[in-house]
Structure formats: structure tokens, C-alpha cells
PDB file of C-alpha atoms and ligand atoms in Angstrom:
ATOM      1  CA  MET A  26     -16.664 -52.869   7.684  1.00 70.00           C
ATOM      2  CA  VAL A  27     -16.786 -53.122   3.889  1.00 79.00           C
ATOM      3  CA  ASP A  28     -14.762 -50.874   1.646  1.00 91.00           C
ATOM      4  CA  GLN A  29     -16.751 -48.060   0.042  1.00 90.00           C
ATOM      5  CA  PRO A  30     -16.219 -46.869  -3.541  1.00 94.00           C
ATOM      6  CA  LEU A  31     -14.477 -43.507  -3.677  1.00 96.00           C
ATOM      7  CA  GLU A  32     -17.233 -41.994  -5.840  1.00 96.00           C
ATOM      8  CA  GLU A  33     -19.829 -42.666  -3.138  1.00 96.00           C
ATOM      9  CA  LEU A  34     -17.662 -40.934  -0.519  1.00 97.00           C
ATOM     10  CA  LEU A  35     -17.024 -38.014  -2.846  1.00 97.00           C
ATOM     11  CA  ARG A  36     -20.745 -37.575  -3.523  1.00 97.00           C
ATOM     12  CA  ASP A  37     -21.492 -37.510   0.225  1.00 97.00           C
ATOM     13  CA  ALA A  38     -18.620 -35.101   0.851  1.00 98.00           C
ATOM     14  CA  GLU A  39     -19.734 -32.810  -1.971  1.00 98.00           C
ATOM     15  CA  ARG A  40     -23.255 -32.640  -0.519  1.00 98.00           C
ATOM     16  CA  VAL A  41     -21.979 -31.855   3.001  1.00 98.00           C
ATOM     17  CA  LEU A  42     -19.653 -29.144   1.702  1.00 98.00           C
ATOM     18  CA  ALA A  43     -22.269 -27.598  -0.601  1.00 98.00           C
ATOM     19  CA  ASP A  44     -24.770 -27.478   2.291  1.00 98.00           C
ATOM     20  CA  SER A  45     -22.243 -25.579   4.407  1.00 98.00           C
ATOM     21  CA  GLY A  46     -21.686 -22.940   1.725  1.00 97.00           C
ATOM     22  CA  VAL A  47     -18.259 -24.063   0.482  1.00 98.00           C
ATOM     23  CA  TRP A  48     -18.001 -22.550  -3.024  1.00 96.00           C
ATOM     24  CA  SER A  49     -16.165 -25.429  -4.723  1.00 97.00           C
ATOM     25  CA  PRO A  50     -17.529 -28.536  -2.979  1.00 98.00           C
ATOM     26  CA  ARG A  51     -16.523 -31.150  -5.554  1.00 97.00           C
ATOM     27  CA  GLU A  52     -12.984 -29.803  -5.976  1.00 97.00           C
ATOM     28  CA  ASP A  53     -12.480 -29.571  -2.227  1.00 97.00           C
ATOM     29  CA  ALA A  54     -13.816 -33.108  -1.700  1.00 97.00           C
ATOM     30  CA  GLU A  55     -11.383 -34.414  -4.307  1.00 97.00           C
ATOM     31  CA  THR A  56      -8.456 -32.490  -2.803  1.00 97.00           C
ATOM     32  CA  LEU A  57      -9.201 -33.898   0.645  1.00 98.00           C
ATOM     33  CA  ALA A  58      -9.620 -37.432  -0.733  1.00 97.00           C
ATOM     34  CA  ALA A  59      -6.317 -37.168  -2.606  1.00 97.00           C
ATOM     35  CA  HIS A  60      -4.687 -35.901   0.603  1.00 97.00           C
ATOM     36  CA  VAL A  61      -6.016 -38.822   2.681  1.00 97.00           C
ATOM     37  CA  LEU A  62      -5.095 -41.403   0.039  1.00 96.00           C
ATOM     38  CA  GLY A  63      -1.686 -39.890  -0.739  1.00 95.00           C
ATOM     39  CA  LEU A  64      -2.602 -39.588  -4.430  1.00 93.00           C
ATOM     40  CA  ARG A  65      -2.758 -36.814  -7.001  1.00 90.00           C
ATOM     41  CA  GLU A  66      -6.278 -35.505  -7.664  1.00 89.00           C
ATOM     42  CA  SER A  67      -5.885 -36.299 -11.371  1.00 88.00           C
ATOM     43  CA  THR A  68      -5.315 -39.984 -10.584  1.00 91.00           C
ATOM     44  CA  LEU A  69      -8.385 -40.465  -8.359  1.00 92.00           C
ATOM     45  CA  GLU A  70     -10.323 -43.459  -9.667  1.00 91.00           C
ATOM     46  CA  PRO A  71     -14.096 -43.352  -8.867  1.00 89.00           C
ATOM     47  CA  ARG A  72     -14.398 -47.128  -8.326  1.00 91.00           C
ATOM     48  CA  LEU A  73     -11.379 -47.288  -6.009  1.00 92.00           C
ATOM     49  CA  PRO A  74     -12.447 -49.208  -2.871  1.00 93.00           C
ATOM     50  CA  ILE A  75     -11.705 -47.106   0.213  1.00 95.00           C
ATOM     51  CA  PRO A  76     -11.041 -48.921   3.492  1.00 94.00           C
ATOM     52  CA  ALA A  77     -13.117 -47.834   6.497  1.00 95.00           C
ATOM     53  CA  ALA A  78     -10.210 -46.106   8.273  1.00 95.00           C
ATOM     54  CA  ALA A  79      -9.433 -43.862   5.264  1.00 96.00           C
ATOM     55  CA  ALA A  80     -13.149 -43.197   4.715  1.00 97.00           C
ATOM     56  CA  GLY A  81     -13.436 -42.126   8.369  1.00 97.00           C
ATOM     57  CA  GLU A  82     -10.424 -39.851   8.016  1.00 97.00           C
ATOM     58  CA  LEU A  83     -11.931 -38.273   4.911  1.00 97.00           C
ATOM     59  CA  ARG A  84     -15.301 -37.705   6.626  1.00 98.00           C
ATOM     60  CA  ALA A  85     -13.551 -36.033   9.567  1.00 98.00           C
ATOM     61  CA  LEU A  86     -11.677 -33.668   7.241  1.00 98.00           C
ATOM     62  CA  VAL A  87     -14.837 -32.920   5.281  1.00 98.00           C
ATOM     63  CA  ALA A  88     -16.597 -32.020   8.549  1.00 98.00           C
ATOM     64  CA  ARG A  89     -13.789 -29.582   9.381  1.00 98.00           C
ATOM     65  CA  ARG A  90     -13.931 -28.073   5.888  1.00 98.00           C
ATOM     66  CA  ALA A  91     -17.703 -27.763   6.331  1.00 98.00           C
ATOM     67  CA  GLY A  92     -16.782 -25.714   9.442  1.00 98.00           C
ATOM     68  CA  ARG A  93     -15.097 -23.431   6.865  1.00 98.00           C
ATOM     69  CA  ILE A  94     -11.528 -24.158   7.880  1.00 98.00           C
ATOM     70  CA  PRO A  95      -9.413 -23.234   4.814  1.00 98.00           C
ATOM     71  CA  LEU A  96      -8.556 -26.167   2.583  1.00 98.00           C
ATOM     72  CA  GLY A  97      -4.824 -25.423   2.800  1.00 98.00           C
ATOM     73  CA  HIS A  98      -4.950 -25.503   6.592  1.00 98.00           C
ATOM     74  CA  LEU A  99      -6.432 -29.018   6.378  1.00 98.00           C
ATOM     75  CA  THR A 100      -4.000 -30.440   3.833  1.00 98.00           C
ATOM     76  CA  GLY A 101      -1.066 -28.414   5.200  1.00 98.00           C
ATOM     77  CA  ARG A 102       0.030 -27.603   1.667  1.00 96.00           C
ATOM     78  CA  ALA A 103      -0.304 -24.878  -0.957  1.00 97.00           C
ATOM     79  CA  ARG A 104       1.124 -24.430  -4.422  1.00 96.00           C
ATOM     80  CA  LEU A 105       2.503 -21.284  -6.067  1.00 98.00           C
ATOM     81  CA  GLY A 106       4.766 -20.816  -9.062  1.00 98.00           C
ATOM     82  CA  GLY A 107       5.163 -24.558  -9.541  1.00 96.00           C
ATOM     83  CA  ILE A 108       6.407 -25.272  -6.023  1.00 97.00           C
ATOM     84  CA  ASP A 109       4.669 -26.742  -2.981  1.00 96.00           C
ATOM     85  CA  VAL A 110       4.936 -25.043   0.384  1.00 98.00           C
ATOM     86  CA  THR A 111       3.829 -26.161   3.803  1.00 98.00           C
ATOM     87  CA  VAL A 112       1.233 -24.013   5.556  1.00 98.00           C
ATOM     88  CA  ASN A 113      -0.520 -24.179   8.902  1.00 97.00           C
ATOM     89  CA  GLU A 114      -3.378 -22.429  10.691  1.00 96.00           C
ATOM     90  CA  HIS A 115      -1.059 -19.595  11.781  1.00 96.00           C
ATOM     91  CA  VAL A 116      -0.165 -18.460   8.253  1.00 98.00           C
ATOM     92  CA  PHE A 117      -1.899 -17.181   5.173  1.00 98.00           C
ATOM     93  CA  VAL A 118      -2.623 -19.814   2.508  1.00 98.00           C
ATOM     94  CA  PRO A 119      -1.229 -18.509  -0.816  1.00 98.00           C
ATOM     95  CA  ARG A 120      -4.025 -17.764  -3.265  1.00 96.00           C
ATOM     96  CA  PHE A 121      -4.371 -18.398  -6.985  1.00 95.00           C
ATOM     97  CA  PRO A 122      -4.437 -14.660  -7.968  1.00 96.00           C
ATOM     98  CA  THR A 123      -0.923 -14.259  -6.557  1.00 98.00           C
ATOM     99  CA  GLU A 124       0.325 -16.444  -9.455  1.00 98.00           C
ATOM    100  CA  LEU A 125      -0.242 -13.413 -11.696  1.00 98.00           C
ATOM    101  CA  LEU A 126       1.703 -11.011  -9.464  1.00 98.00           C
ATOM    102  CA  LEU A 127       4.529 -13.551  -9.388  1.00 98.00           C
ATOM    103  CA  ALA A 128       4.489 -14.016 -13.176  1.00 98.00           C
ATOM    104  CA  TRP A 129       4.549 -10.236 -13.713  1.00 98.00           C
ATOM    105  CA  GLY A 130       7.501  -9.907 -11.336  1.00 98.00           C
ATOM    106  CA  LEU A 131       9.452 -12.678 -13.044  1.00 98.00           C
ATOM    107  CA  SER A 132       8.877 -11.098 -16.449  1.00 98.00           C
ATOM    108  CA  ALA A 133      10.002  -7.689 -15.104  1.00 98.00           C
ATOM    109  CA  VAL A 134      13.454  -9.102 -14.230  1.00 98.00           C
ATOM    110  CA  GLU A 135      13.677 -11.508 -17.162  1.00 98.00           C
ATOM    111  CA  LYS A 136      16.591  -9.625 -18.685  1.00 98.00           C
ATOM    112  CA  THR A 137      18.300  -8.714 -15.403  1.00 98.00           C
ATOM    113  CA  GLU A 138      21.241 -10.904 -14.471  1.00 98.00           C
ATOM    114  CA  ALA A 139      21.367 -12.004 -10.834  1.00 98.00           C
ATOM    115  CA  PRO A 140      18.435  -9.790  -9.802  1.00 98.00           C
ATOM    116  CA  VAL A 141      17.976  -8.677  -6.204  1.00 98.00           C
ATOM    117  CA  VAL A 142      14.382  -9.413  -5.221  1.00 99.00           C
ATOM    118  CA  VAL A 143      12.481  -8.548  -2.018  1.00 99.00           C
ATOM    119  CA  ASP A 144       9.184 -10.195  -1.039  1.00 98.00           C
ATOM    120  CA  LEU A 145       7.510  -8.002   1.578  1.00 98.00           C
ATOM    121  CA  CYS A 146       4.888  -9.638   3.828  1.00 98.00           C
ATOM    122  CA  THR A 147       6.077 -13.090   2.831  1.00 98.00           C
ATOM    123  CA  GLY A 148       3.853 -15.277   5.057  1.00 98.00           C
ATOM    124  CA  SER A 149       4.711 -18.891   4.181  1.00 98.00           C
ATOM    125  CA  GLY A 150       7.517 -17.580   1.952  1.00 98.00           C
ATOM    126  CA  ALA A 151       5.739 -18.884  -1.156  1.00 98.00           C
ATOM    127  CA  VAL A 152       6.325 -15.842  -3.394  1.00 98.00           C
ATOM    128  CA  ALA A 153       9.992 -15.506  -2.456  1.00 98.00           C
ATOM    129  CA  LEU A 154      10.614 -19.236  -2.834  1.00 98.00           C
ATOM    130  CA  ALA A 155       8.826 -19.366  -6.190  1.00 98.00           C
ATOM    131  CA  VAL A 156      11.078 -16.531  -7.416  1.00 98.00           C
ATOM    132  CA  GLY A 157      14.124 -18.395  -6.106  1.00 98.00           C
ATOM    133  CA  HIS A 158      12.947 -21.558  -7.867  1.00 98.00           C
ATOM    134  CA  ALA A 159      12.411 -19.783 -11.201  1.00 98.00           C
ATOM    135  CA  ARG A 160      15.590 -17.709 -10.918  1.00 98.00           C
ATOM    136  CA  PRO A 161      18.429 -19.637  -9.281  1.00 98.00           C
ATOM    137  CA  ASP A 162      20.719 -16.651  -9.974  1.00 98.00           C
ATOM    138  CA  ALA A 163      18.539 -14.238  -7.927  1.00 98.00           C
ATOM    139  CA  ALA A 164      19.346 -12.967  -4.430  1.00 98.00           C
ATOM    140  CA  VAL A 165      15.947 -13.229  -2.768  1.00 98.00           C
ATOM    141  CA  HIS A 166      14.982 -11.627   0.551  1.00 98.00           C
ATOM    142  CA  ALA A 167      11.707 -12.404   2.319  1.00 98.00           C
ATOM    143  CA  VAL A 168      10.307 -10.218   5.133  1.00 98.00           C
ATOM    144  CA  ASP A 169       7.531 -10.705   7.676  1.00 98.00           C
ATOM    145  CA  LEU A 170       6.875  -9.458  11.203  1.00 98.00           C
ATOM    146  CA  ASP A 171       4.908 -12.415  12.464  1.00 98.00           C
ATOM    147  CA  GLU A 172       6.865 -15.141  14.289  1.00 98.00           C
ATOM    148  CA  ALA A 173       4.570 -17.961  13.145  1.00 98.00           C
ATOM    149  CA  ALA A 174       4.862 -16.836   9.530  1.00 98.00           C
ATOM    150  CA  LEU A 175       8.638 -16.561   9.868  1.00 98.00           C
ATOM    151  CA  ALA A 176       8.903 -20.085  11.303  1.00 98.00           C
ATOM    152  CA  CYS A 177       6.811 -21.384   8.404  1.00 98.00           C
ATOM    153  CA  ALA A 178       8.820 -19.436   5.802  1.00 98.00           C
ATOM    154  CA  ARG A 179      12.118 -20.655   7.275  1.00 98.00           C
ATOM    155  CA  GLY A 180      10.885 -24.250   7.235  1.00 98.00           C
ATOM    156  CA  ASN A 181       9.813 -23.911   3.604  1.00 98.00           C
ATOM    157  CA  ALA A 182      13.095 -22.226   2.679  1.00 98.00           C
ATOM    158  CA  ALA A 183      15.058 -25.099   4.235  1.00 98.00           C
ATOM    159  CA  ALA A 184      12.916 -27.631   2.358  1.00 98.00           C
ATOM    160  CA  ARG A 185      13.443 -25.864  -0.999  1.00 98.00           C
ATOM    161  CA  GLU A 186      17.173 -25.707  -0.322  1.00 98.00           C
ATOM    162  CA  ARG A 187      17.201 -29.465   0.337  1.00 98.00           C
ATOM    163  CA  ASP A 188      15.451 -29.880  -3.040  1.00 97.00           C
ATOM    164  CA  GLY A 189      18.288 -27.982  -4.716  1.00 97.00           C
ATOM    165  CA  ASP A 190      16.958 -24.414  -4.934  1.00 97.00           C
ATOM    166  CA  THR A 191      19.285 -21.497  -4.202  1.00 95.00           C
ATOM    167  CA  PRO A 192      18.876 -20.394  -0.559  1.00 97.00           C
ATOM    168  CA  ILE A 193      16.783 -17.304   0.118  1.00 98.00           C
ATOM    169  CA  THR A 194      17.184 -15.031   3.154  1.00 98.00           C
ATOM    170  CA  VAL A 195      14.248 -14.706   5.547  1.00 98.00           C
ATOM    171  CA  HIS A 196      14.197 -11.535   7.692  1.00 98.00           C
ATOM    172  CA  ARG A 197      12.080 -10.582  10.675  1.00 98.00           C
ATOM    173  CA  GLY A 198      10.971  -7.010  10.017  1.00 98.00           C
ATOM    174  CA  ASP A 199       8.156  -4.502   9.809  1.00 98.00           C
ATOM    175  CA  VAL A 200       7.620  -2.837   6.433  1.00 98.00           C
ATOM    176  CA  ALA A 201       6.817   0.349   8.358  1.00 98.00           C
ATOM    177  CA  ASP A 202      10.380   0.417   9.720  1.00 98.00           C
ATOM    178  CA  SER A 203      12.246   3.040   7.674  1.00 97.00           C
ATOM    179  CA  ALA A 204      15.524   1.192   8.338  1.00 97.00           C
ATOM    180  CA  LEU A 205      14.250  -2.206   7.117  1.00 98.00           C
ATOM    181  CA  LEU A 206      16.989  -3.895   5.013  1.00 98.00           C
ATOM    182  CA  ALA A 207      18.692  -0.487   4.728  1.00 97.00           C
ATOM    183  CA  GLY A 208      21.749  -2.177   3.223  1.00 97.00           C
ATOM    184  CA  LEU A 209      19.693  -2.848   0.088  1.00 98.00           C
ATOM    185  CA  ASP A 210      18.611   0.785  -0.442  1.00 98.00           C
ATOM    186  CA  GLY A 211      18.700   1.693  -4.138  1.00 98.00           C
ATOM    187  CA  ARG A 212      19.921  -1.806  -5.118  1.00 98.00           C
ATOM    188  CA  VAL A 213      16.766  -3.859  -5.467  1.00 98.00           C
ATOM    189  CA  ASP A 214      15.544  -4.869  -8.936  1.00 98.00           C
ATOM    190  CA  LEU A 215      12.109  -6.131  -7.908  1.00 99.00           C
ATOM    191  CA  VAL A 216       9.821  -5.735  -4.893  1.00 99.00           C
ATOM    192  CA  LEU A 217       6.775  -7.998  -4.645  1.00 99.00           C
ATOM    193  CA  ALA A 218       4.170  -7.658  -1.913  1.00 98.00           C
ATOM    194  CA  ASN A 219       0.912  -9.318  -1.034  1.00 98.00           C
ATOM    195  CA  PRO A 220       0.230  -7.381   2.184  1.00 98.00           C
ATOM    196  CA  PRO A 221      -2.858  -7.503   4.405  1.00 98.00           C
ATOM    197  CA  TYR A 222      -5.321  -5.123   2.734  1.00 98.00           C
ATOM    198  CA  VAL A 223      -8.820  -5.686   4.105  1.00 98.00           C
ATOM    199  CA  PRO A 224     -10.296  -2.698   6.020  1.00 97.00           C
ATOM    200  CA  LEU A 225     -11.008  -3.525   9.677  1.00 97.00           C
ATOM    201  CA  GLY A 226     -14.649  -4.380  10.267  1.00 96.00           C
ATOM    202  CA  THR A 227     -15.181  -5.849   6.772  1.00 97.00           C
ATOM    203  CA  ARG A 228     -17.375  -8.961   6.803  1.00 96.00           C
ATOM    204  CA  LEU A 229     -15.463 -11.773   5.164  1.00 97.00           C
ATOM    205  CA  LEU A 230     -16.066 -15.421   4.370  1.00 97.00           C
ATOM    206  CA  PRO A 231     -15.215 -17.455   7.501  1.00 97.00           C
ATOM    207  CA  GLU A 232     -12.098 -18.863   5.824  1.00 97.00           C
ATOM    208  CA  TRP A 233     -10.522 -15.397   6.092  1.00 97.00           C
ATOM    209  CA  GLY A 234     -12.630 -13.644   8.709  1.00 96.00           C
ATOM    210  CA  GLU A 235     -12.348 -16.404  11.335  1.00 97.00           C
ATOM    211  CA  HIS A 236      -9.662 -18.880  10.348  1.00 97.00           C
ATOM    212  CA  HIS A 237      -6.751 -16.749   9.156  1.00 97.00           C
ATOM    213  CA  PRO A 238      -4.443 -14.679  11.391  1.00 96.00           C
ATOM    214  CA  ARG A 239      -5.751 -11.130  11.602  1.00 97.00           C
ATOM    215  CA  THR A 240      -2.306  -9.660  10.866  1.00 97.00           C
ATOM    216  CA  ALA A 241      -2.344 -11.488   7.535  1.00 98.00           C
ATOM    217  CA  VAL A 242      -5.741 -10.162   6.460  1.00 98.00           C
ATOM    218  CA  PHE A 243      -6.577  -6.749   7.927  1.00 98.00           C
ATOM    219  CA  GLY A 244      -4.680  -3.613   6.946  1.00 98.00           C
ATOM    220  CA  GLY A 245      -5.967  -1.024   9.411  1.00 97.00           C
ATOM    221  CA  ALA A 246      -9.119   1.104   9.300  1.00 97.00           C
ATOM    222  CA  ASP A 247      -8.978   1.787   5.553  1.00 96.00           C
ATOM    223  CA  GLY A 248      -7.091  -1.388   4.595  1.00 98.00           C
ATOM    224  CA  LEU A 249      -4.188   0.693   3.285  1.00 98.00           C
ATOM    225  CA  GLU A 250      -1.968   0.869   6.367  1.00 98.00           C
ATOM    226  CA  VAL A 251       0.512  -1.804   5.256  1.00 98.00           C
ATOM    227  CA  ILE A 252       0.188  -0.925   1.558  1.00 98.00           C
ATOM    228  CA  ARG A 253       1.316   2.668   2.345  1.00 98.00           C
ATOM    229  CA  ALA A 254       4.355   1.278   4.169  1.00 98.00           C
ATOM    230  CA  VAL A 255       5.108  -1.053   1.236  1.00 98.00           C
ATOM    231  CA  VAL A 256       5.037   1.912  -1.169  1.00 98.00           C
ATOM    232  CA  ASP A 257       7.507   3.897   0.960  1.00 98.00           C
ATOM    233  CA  CYS A 258       9.720   0.894   1.514  1.00 98.00           C
ATOM    234  CA  ALA A 259       9.845   0.060  -2.210  1.00 98.00           C
ATOM    235  CA  ALA A 260      10.588   3.705  -3.113  1.00 98.00           C
ATOM    236  CA  ARG A 261      13.632   3.516  -0.866  1.00 98.00           C
ATOM    237  CA  MET A 262      14.869   0.048  -1.849  1.00 98.00           C
ATOM    238  CA  LEU A 263      14.384  -0.016  -5.618  1.00 98.00           C
ATOM    239  CA  ARG A 264      17.123   1.015  -8.006  1.00 98.00           C
ATOM    240  CA  PRO A 265      16.114   3.441 -10.776  1.00 98.00           C
ATOM    241  CA  GLY A 266      14.035   1.340 -13.212  1.00 98.00           C
ATOM    242  CA  GLY A 267      13.352  -1.293 -10.539  1.00 98.00           C
ATOM    243  CA  ALA A 268       9.885  -2.881 -10.547  1.00 98.00           C
ATOM    244  CA  LEU A 269       7.177  -3.112  -7.896  1.00 98.00           C
ATOM    245  CA  ALA A 270       3.983  -5.179  -7.800  1.00 98.00           C
ATOM    246  CA  ILE A 271       1.465  -4.899  -4.946  1.00 98.00           C
ATOM    247  CA  GLU A 272      -1.561  -7.143  -4.516  1.00 98.00           C
ATOM    248  CA  HIS A 273      -4.675  -5.414  -3.142  1.00 98.00           C
ATOM    249  CA  GLY A 274      -8.441  -5.464  -2.817  1.00 96.00           C
ATOM    250  CA  ASP A 275     -10.862  -4.720  -5.660  1.00 95.00           C
ATOM    251  CA  ALA A 276     -11.608  -1.084  -4.774  1.00 94.00           C
ATOM    252  CA  GLN A 277      -7.978  -0.306  -4.009  1.00 97.00           C
ATOM    253  CA  ILE A 278      -7.084  -0.430  -7.710  1.00 95.00           C
ATOM    254  CA  ASP A 279      -8.333   3.183  -7.806  1.00 95.00           C
ATOM    255  CA  VAL A 280      -6.375   4.224  -4.705  1.00 97.00           C
ATOM    256  CA  VAL A 281      -2.959   2.560  -4.937  1.00 98.00           C
ATOM    257  CA  PRO A 282      -1.881   4.520  -8.076  1.00 98.00           C
ATOM    258  CA  GLY A 283      -2.522   7.737  -6.106  1.00 98.00           C
ATOM    259  CA  LEU A 284      -0.320   6.520  -3.232  1.00 98.00           C
ATOM    260  CA  LEU A 285       2.459   5.696  -5.706  1.00 98.00           C
ATOM    261  CA  HIS A 286       2.052   9.008  -7.535  1.00 97.00           C
ATOM    262  CA  ALA A 287       2.192  10.971  -4.259  1.00 97.00           C
ATOM    263  CA  THR A 288       5.748   9.779  -3.601  1.00 97.00           C
ATOM    264  CA  GLY A 289       6.879  11.308  -6.907  1.00 97.00           C
ATOM    265  CA  GLN A 290       9.152   8.279  -7.319  1.00 97.00           C
ATOM    266  CA  PHE A 291       7.247   5.973  -9.664  1.00 98.00           C
ATOM    267  CA  SER A 292       6.132   5.905 -13.290  1.00 98.00           C
ATOM    268  CA  GLY A 293       4.493   3.448 -15.672  1.00 98.00           C
ATOM    269  CA  THR A 294       1.875   2.515 -13.056  1.00 98.00           C
ATOM    270  CA  GLU A 295      -0.732  -0.005 -14.211  1.00 98.00           C
ATOM    271  CA  GLY A 296      -3.649  -1.819 -12.595  1.00 98.00           C
ATOM    272  CA  HIS A 297      -4.190  -5.522 -13.342  1.00 98.00           C
ATOM    273  CA  HIS A 298      -7.069  -7.977 -12.977  1.00 97.00           C
ATOM    274  CA  ASP A 299      -6.938 -11.550 -11.731  1.00 96.00           C
ATOM    275  CA  GLN A 300      -8.086 -14.811 -13.334  1.00 96.00           C
ATOM    276  CA  GLU A 301     -11.700 -13.947 -12.407  1.00 94.00           C
ATOM    277  CA  ASN A 302     -11.344 -10.484 -13.911  1.00 96.00           C
ATOM    278  CA  ARG A 303     -11.349  -8.778 -10.514  1.00 96.00           C
ATOM    279  CA  PRO A 304      -9.022  -5.811  -9.937  1.00 96.00           C
ATOM    280  CA  ARG A 305      -6.186  -7.416  -7.987  1.00 97.00           C
ATOM    281  CA  TYR A 306      -2.720  -5.873  -8.262  1.00 98.00           C
ATOM    282  CA  THR A 307      -0.866  -2.751  -9.339  1.00 98.00           C
ATOM    283  CA  THR A 308       2.567  -2.567 -10.911  1.00 98.00           C
ATOM    284  CA  THR A 309       4.969   0.324 -11.357  1.00 98.00           C
ATOM    285  CA  PHE A 310       8.623   1.237 -11.890  1.00 98.00           C
ATOM    286  CA  ARG A 311      11.013   3.383  -9.879  1.00 98.00           C
ATOM    287  CA  LYS A 312      11.749   6.578 -11.816  1.00 97.00           C
ATOM    288  CA  ALA A 313      15.317   7.202 -12.926  1.00 88.00           C
ATOM    289  CA  GLN A 314      15.164  10.671 -11.333  1.00 66.00           C
ATOM    290  CA  ALA A 315      12.982  11.602  -8.357  1.00 50.00           C
TER     291      ALA A 315
HETATM  292  C1  LIG B 506      -1.825 -11.688   2.935  1.00 73.45           C
HETATM  293  S1  LIG B 506      -0.517 -12.427   3.855  1.00 73.45           S
HETATM  294  C2  LIG B 506       0.496 -12.779   2.443  1.00 73.45           C
HETATM  295  C3  LIG B 506       1.445 -13.907   2.559  1.00 73.45           C
HETATM  296  C4  LIG B 506       2.172 -14.263   1.260  1.00 73.45           C
HETATM  297  N1  LIG B 506       2.843 -13.134   0.664  1.00 73.45           N
HETATM  298  C5  LIG B 506       1.217 -14.887   0.258  1.00 73.45           C
HETATM  299  O1  LIG B 506       0.891 -14.276  -0.755  1.00 73.45           O
HETATM  300  O2  LIG B 506       0.796 -16.014   0.510  1.00 73.45           O
HETATM  301  C6  LIG B 506       0.244 -10.988   4.584  1.00 73.45           C
HETATM  302  C7  LIG B 506       1.472 -11.226   5.437  1.00 73.45           C
HETATM  303  O3  LIG B 506       1.951  -9.927   5.836  1.00 73.45           O
HETATM  304  C8  LIG B 506       2.481 -10.004   7.137  1.00 73.45           C
HETATM  305  N2  LIG B 506       2.486  -8.627   7.686  1.00 73.45           N
HETATM  306  C9  LIG B 506       1.437  -7.896   8.150  1.00 73.45           C
HETATM  307  N3  LIG B 506       1.838  -6.668   8.507  1.00 73.45           N
HETATM  308  C10 LIG B 506       3.165  -6.610   8.254  1.00 73.45           C
HETATM  309  C11 LIG B 506       4.159  -5.587   8.418  1.00 73.45           C
HETATM  310  N4  LIG B 506       3.825  -4.382   8.901  1.00 73.45           N
HETATM  311  N5  LIG B 506       5.432  -5.867   8.090  1.00 73.45           N
HETATM  312  C12 LIG B 506       5.771  -7.097   7.606  1.00 73.45           C
HETATM  313  N6  LIG B 506       4.882  -8.099   7.422  1.00 73.45           N
HETATM  314  C13 LIG B 506       3.593  -7.865   7.732  1.00 73.45           C
HETATM  315  C14 LIG B 506       1.553 -10.968   7.859  1.00 73.45           C
HETATM  316  O4  LIG B 506       2.185 -11.508   8.992  1.00 73.45           O
HETATM  317  C15 LIG B 506       1.264 -11.994   6.741  1.00 73.45           C
HETATM  318  O5  LIG B 506       2.164 -13.058   6.823  1.00 73.45           O
END
């Protein structure tokens, strides 16, 4: 079998992916090619001759992506806050909008020495580990209730530690548990959460509707079940002046401020949009006095 130029393979892959409704066919084809070839996407050279075995591997991955399996589940990797984490089909693949929640959180504790940070609903641990990477002086706690997510987060935490980052602590816990991390009550400087927030029954793209764990995506009948628990949990854990950022769905930007207000514990609440100008997360601060 003769080697095939990379560009030819990429063109075929792009067509297959576009036909199956993948929204970024060229980018996905390049990511999969880079993964197969062990290269960075930016260094892919169109005329590079690709041996038959690698071309076959790429076609097989493209076929799976055309079946709408999430890209991260195929490459086994995702990037957030300048670090790579490992992901698998049992955990949520960190998304680009979460970069903004992370950046807001880091800026909120910029002037706090040795901040205590809690990442609720941590999944792969990406948010917590990105905080730990940016702030080696922070004490970072990551919480999830799902065993597969916890195994993934612990694996990623061990890998970051081997790369020299300060260790984080991964906890098994339910944000609805009023005793969760009770030892941190009133001591936390920053709570970050990207909880499941999609209302049950919502039709989603197959990447999320079929190929992500339901516990990572759906937040009860109105989508707010876990968000409500996050609000209560943060009200209990944060010190006066402590910061909270919650990622949520588009329509929830009008609802989450009301949930925060109802506790009587927060002020300075603001809604934020993501890189595509969609309403995506809400931030607030724990009042000095309840
Ligand atoms: C949308 S994923 C977010 C993962 C990660 N924070 C990220 O941005 O990539 C939501 C995560 O919340 C976890 N989860 C769902 N309900 C929970 C609960 N009641 N308590 C703790 N974790 C929960 C799921 O297991 C899943 O890992």
C-alpha cells in the first residue's frame, strides 16, 4: 500500500464528518490526525506521507466521530487552564466556556494568599487542577459523587503532582449533603462549579444526549436540582467576601440570581456570557453579614 498525503486524508475525513453533522469537521479531522500521528495540530504538514496503518487508524477514528462520539472521548485528552487532563467515556469532557469561569475565579482570589478553593462537581478534576496549577499556594478541594469521575480526577491529580503541581484533595461527596466538607464551613475563599444543568427530557446533540454520563449532564426536571444544592453548599462554605461562580444553561442566567438572592447570603451577583456570547455563568460574593 502506498503512503497517502495527509491533506488527502484530511479532505476525506472532513467530508465524512460534515456529512454526519459534526459542527467543526476540519478542526476535528486535524485533531484526530494529530492524535494518530503523535504531533501537534499546528505542526501538521499537508504533504506529509501517511503510512497505510496510520491512515487506517485515522479513518477508524473519523468513523467513530461521525457516530458523534465526543472528540475528547476519542483522543482521551482535554485541555483547560493551560493543562492537559485525561478523560474517558465515563466522564464529562471539559468545555471551552469553562475557561472563562476558571479565569474569573482565579482573578477573584488574585490578592488572597494561600486561598482555599473548592471545585464542586469536578468530573475529570480539570477545574480544580487548573486552579492548583495557576496557584501553587492554594489548598484545592475537588468533589464529585460519581465513582468513574472520581477515578479519573484522582488519576489526573496524580499526574499533575508528578509534573510538579501542588497536590489537590479529591473527595467523594454529594453537593446536596449538608455536611459535605463541613470542616471547611466559613473558610473557603472561592467555590467554582460546573454542575449538570440540563432539564430532563431536553433534546441534545448526540455528543451530550447519548455519549456523556447522564449524571454529568442532566440536573433534574427543571435542570436546577444540582445548582440549588451548589448555592446552599457555597453559602455554608464561603467566608464573608468569598467568591462563587456557577456555570449554567442559557435560560438559567435569569433564574440563578433569584436562587442566590433567596438565600439572603450573597451580593454583587452578575451574569456572564461565554466566548460565543451565550449566557453561561453567574458570579457572586458571600455577604459579610447574613
Ligand atoms: C458537567 S460535569 C462537569 C465536570 C467538570 N467540572 C468540568 O467542567 O469539566 C458535572 C459533574 O457533576 C457531577 N455531579 C452530578 N451531581 C452531583 C452531585 N449531586 N454532587 C456532586 N457531584 C455531582 C457529575 O458526576 C459530573 O462529573
